[in-house]
């Protein structure tokens, strides 16, 4: 499918390239966003536009607030694995303890607040895939590291922590939600149709941590009443390891990804290193992930899995399913 950009889009794009100030460039990008046809073929262009608009918004607002505490790009975390999930929460909610249990990362873990001052990435294993977790500094109504805005722009999902050992747990976690919203990062239970390119909606799972506390059961009932049906949730104890196997599974599911295995003609499939694609991806989109030049040269494929006969020949637009095996033909 071609994007088929209208002439008005290219005119706005030219104004963006000629723009001398961030405000001029932002105005042109907003016009490009309005003009851009919104369909599957333009999803990549939509994502690129949205990133540029968000970056310019952040740049303009930061200029009004004053210099950043850290140089731009200092804490950029390149994505690895099946997706990137950020850990968000108030002080002492147990984020660092959890990432040390789920990955090989070694963040500072201490009983005093604001132990984490920089992002700490780690790779979590789930079955035959790996997911990148990033522990971010704690957030309160009065404390927010501005690089959190930049890192969350690239995240695929978030874990939002609530401390079951704290009577003020719901209020502290709500403060995190509110402060992120000020930075145009809106936490949501599920993906939403996003008409505003300046706002990033981040799929979120609430983690009720420290279920080992003696009064956790009472606080959990209060916390669930506060939460309502806004987000899915899971109860764990990072300290004791309770619920962590289920958490690994749910984290992977929140990515909205599926595993696809590949094989060469006449050879058995490689079942050890699957490619991960967004649910609903086609054979052509898988080919592009295997190699950037494959998508254009793809002619057909054979597929083993659900919805097809074993080894069935399919076209470029065939939609794949979780754990399909695909043999690409160029």
mmCIF file of N, CA, C and O in Angstrom, residues 87-92 95 114 116 136-145 148-149 152 160 171-181 187:
data_model
loop_
_atom_site.group_PDB
_atom_site.id
_atom_site.type_symbol
_atom_site.label_atom_id
_atom_site.label_comp_id
_atom_site.label_asym_id
_atom_site.label_seq_id
_atom_site.Cartn_x
_atom_site.Cartn_y
_atom_site.Cartn_z
ATOM 1 N N UNK A 87 9.837 1.384 34.124
ATOM 2 C CA UNK A 87 9.329 1.206 35.476
ATOM 3 C C UNK A 87 9.140 2.577 36.101
ATOM 4 O O UNK A 87 10.106 3.345 36.248
ATOM 5 N N UNK A 88 7.900 2.903 36.456
ATOM 6 C CA UNK A 88 7.540 4.218 36.994
ATOM 7 C C UNK A 88 6.936 4.058 38.380
ATOM 8 O O UNK A 88 6.228 3.088 38.650
ATOM 9 N N UNK A 89 7.193 5.035 39.248
ATOM 10 C CA UNK A 89 6.584 4.956 40.569
ATOM 11 C C UNK A 89 7.128 5.997 41.523
ATOM 12 O O UNK A 89 8.086 6.712 41.210
ATOM 13 N N UNK A 90 6.525 6.080 42.709
ATOM 14 C CA UNK A 90 7.006 7.003 43.740
ATOM 15 C C UNK A 90 8.243 6.438 44.428
ATOM 16 O O UNK A 90 8.641 5.295 44.164
ATOM 17 N N UNK A 91 8.876 7.190 45.316
ATOM 18 C CA UNK A 91 10.057 6.687 46.033
ATOM 19 C C UNK A 91 9.739 5.450 46.868
ATOM 20 O O UNK A 91 8.637 5.306 47.422
ATOM 21 N N UNK A 92 10.720 4.549 46.941
ATOM 22 C CA UNK A 92 10.657 3.354 47.792
ATOM 23 C C UNK A 92 9.509 2.403 47.460
ATOM 24 O O UNK A 92 9.030 1.677 48.327
ATOM 25 N N UNK A 95 10.866 -0.539 42.728
ATOM 26 C CA UNK A 95 11.208 -0.703 41.323
ATOM 27 C C UNK A 95 12.597 -1.323 41.149
ATOM 28 O O UNK A 95 12.786 -2.243 40.343
ATOM 29 N N UNK A 114 14.744 8.029 46.600
ATOM 30 C CA UNK A 114 15.548 8.588 45.507
ATOM 31 C C UNK A 114 16.907 7.913 45.371
ATOM 32 O O UNK A 114 17.911 8.545 45.077
ATOM 33 N N UNK A 116 17.525 5.659 43.059
ATOM 34 C CA UNK A 116 17.760 5.646 41.614
ATOM 35 C C UNK A 116 17.776 7.077 41.089
ATOM 36 O O UNK A 116 16.780 7.790 41.187
ATOM 37 N N UNK A 136 13.422 3.807 36.066
ATOM 38 C CA UNK A 136 13.580 5.260 36.025
ATOM 39 C C UNK A 136 13.530 5.853 37.429
ATOM 40 O O UNK A 136 12.959 5.241 38.345
ATOM 41 N N UNK A 137 14.118 7.036 37.626
ATOM 42 C CA UNK A 137 14.082 7.663 38.955
ATOM 43 C C UNK A 137 12.660 7.858 39.446
ATOM 44 O O UNK A 137 11.724 8.002 38.635
ATOM 45 N N UNK A 138 12.461 7.858 40.756
ATOM 46 C CA UNK A 138 11.116 8.039 41.309
ATOM 47 C C UNK A 138 10.539 9.401 40.961
ATOM 48 O O UNK A 138 11.278 10.360 40.716
ATOM 49 N N UNK A 139 9.213 9.453 40.957
ATOM 50 C CA UNK A 139 8.490 10.674 40.595
ATOM 51 C C UNK A 139 7.577 11.073 41.744
ATOM 52 O O UNK A 139 6.890 10.224 42.329
ATOM 53 N N UNK A 140 7.567 12.345 42.068
ATOM 54 C CA UNK A 140 6.604 12.895 43.026
ATOM 55 C C UNK A 140 6.027 14.176 42.409
ATOM 56 O O UNK A 140 6.436 14.594 41.327
ATOM 57 N N UNK A 141 5.103 14.777 43.110
ATOM 58 C CA UNK A 141 4.532 16.037 42.615
ATOM 59 C C UNK A 141 5.608 17.111 42.473
ATOM 60 O O UNK A 141 5.510 17.986 41.605
ATOM 61 N N UNK A 142 6.666 17.038 43.292
ATOM 62 C CA UNK A 142 7.704 18.076 43.308
ATOM 63 C C UNK A 142 9.033 17.624 42.714
ATOM 64 O O UNK A 142 9.951 18.438 42.590
ATOM 65 N N UNK A 143 9.147 16.344 42.380
ATOM 66 C CA UNK A 143 10.426 15.838 41.872
ATOM 67 C C UNK A 143 10.191 15.082 40.573
ATOM 68 O O UNK A 143 9.470 14.077 40.551
ATOM 69 N N UNK A 144 10.818 15.577 39.490
ATOM 70 C CA UNK A 144 10.666 14.946 38.183
ATOM 71 C C UNK A 144 11.917 15.225 37.361
ATOM 72 O O UNK A 144 12.255 16.389 37.106
ATOM 73 N N UNK A 145 12.613 14.174 36.978
ATOM 74 C CA UNK A 145 13.786 14.328 36.127
ATOM 75 C C UNK A 145 13.309 14.476 34.684
ATOM 76 O O UNK A 145 12.580 13.626 34.168
ATOM 77 N N UNK A 148 13.108 11.812 31.876
ATOM 78 C CA UNK A 148 12.040 10.809 31.868
ATOM 79 C C UNK A 148 11.101 11.046 30.686
ATOM 80 O O UNK A 148 10.623 10.101 30.051
ATOM 81 N N UNK A 149 10.847 12.309 30.361
ATOM 82 C CA UNK A 149 9.991 12.644 29.228
ATOM 83 C C UNK A 149 10.565 12.076 27.945
ATOM 84 O O UNK A 149 9.844 11.506 27.114
ATOM 85 N N UNK A 152 10.490 7.996 27.993
ATOM 86 C CA UNK A 152 9.165 7.403 27.854
ATOM 87 C C UNK A 152 8.612 7.562 26.443
ATOM 88 O O UNK A 152 7.702 6.829 26.056
ATOM 89 N N UNK A 160 3.592 0.635 36.469
ATOM 90 C CA UNK A 160 3.369 1.703 37.440
ATOM 91 C C UNK A 160 3.219 1.077 38.820
ATOM 92 O O UNK A 160 2.314 0.266 39.045
ATOM 93 N N UNK A 171 -2.258 7.651 46.904
ATOM 94 C CA UNK A 171 -2.009 9.077 46.666
ATOM 95 C C UNK A 171 -0.648 9.286 46.009
ATOM 96 O O UNK A 171 -0.501 10.119 45.102
ATOM 97 N N UNK A 172 0.360 8.535 46.445
ATOM 98 C CA UNK A 172 1.705 8.676 45.887
ATOM 99 C C UNK A 172 1.741 8.239 44.430
ATOM 100 O O UNK A 172 2.396 8.869 43.592
ATOM 101 N N UNK A 173 1.028 7.153 44.116
ATOM 102 C CA UNK A 173 0.997 6.675 42.731
ATOM 103 C C UNK A 173 0.172 7.604 41.846
ATOM 104 O O UNK A 173 0.517 7.838 40.687
ATOM 105 N N UNK A 174 -0.901 8.168 42.384
ATOM 106 C CA UNK A 174 -1.693 9.128 41.616
ATOM 107 C C UNK A 174 -0.856 10.363 41.284
ATOM 108 O O UNK A 174 -0.992 10.947 40.198
ATOM 109 N N UNK A 175 0.020 10.751 42.199
ATOM 110 C CA UNK A 175 0.900 11.895 41.941
ATOM 111 C C UNK A 175 1.822 11.621 40.761
ATOM 112 O O UNK A 175 2.158 12.535 39.990
ATOM 113 N N UNK A 176 2.247 10.368 40.606
ATOM 114 C CA UNK A 176 3.076 9.984 39.457
ATOM 115 C C UNK A 176 2.278 10.158 38.159
ATOM 116 O O UNK A 176 2.768 10.726 37.184
ATOM 117 N N UNK A 177 1.042 9.665 38.152
ATOM 118 C CA UNK A 177 0.178 9.789 36.974
ATOM 119 C C UNK A 177 -0.021 11.257 36.605
ATOM 120 O O UNK A 177 0.106 11.644 35.436
ATOM 121 N N UNK A 178 -0.307 12.070 37.610
ATOM 122 C CA UNK A 178 -0.580 13.495 37.367
ATOM 123 C C UNK A 178 0.654 14.224 36.862
ATOM 124 O O UNK A 178 0.556 15.073 35.959
ATOM 125 N N UNK A 179 1.814 13.904 37.441
ATOM 126 C CA UNK A 179 3.038 14.609 37.025
ATOM 127 C C UNK A 179 3.433 14.225 35.601
ATOM 128 O O UNK A 179 3.892 15.071 34.825
ATOM 129 N N UNK A 180 3.266 12.977 35.244
ATOM 130 C CA UNK A 180 3.558 12.555 33.876
ATOM 131 C C UNK A 180 2.611 13.224 32.881
ATOM 132 O O UNK A 180 3.008 13.582 31.771
ATOM 133 N N UNK A 181 1.361 13.401 33.295
ATOM 134 C CA UNK A 181 0.388 14.048 32.405
ATOM 135 C C UNK A 181 0.801 15.482 32.106
ATOM 136 O O UNK A 181 0.580 15.986 30.997
ATOM 137 N N UNK A 187 -0.761 7.860 30.908
ATOM 138 C CA UNK A 187 -0.790 6.424 31.132
ATOM 139 C C UNK A 187 -2.206 5.912 30.896
ATOM 140 O O UNK A 187 -3.177 6.478 31.401
#
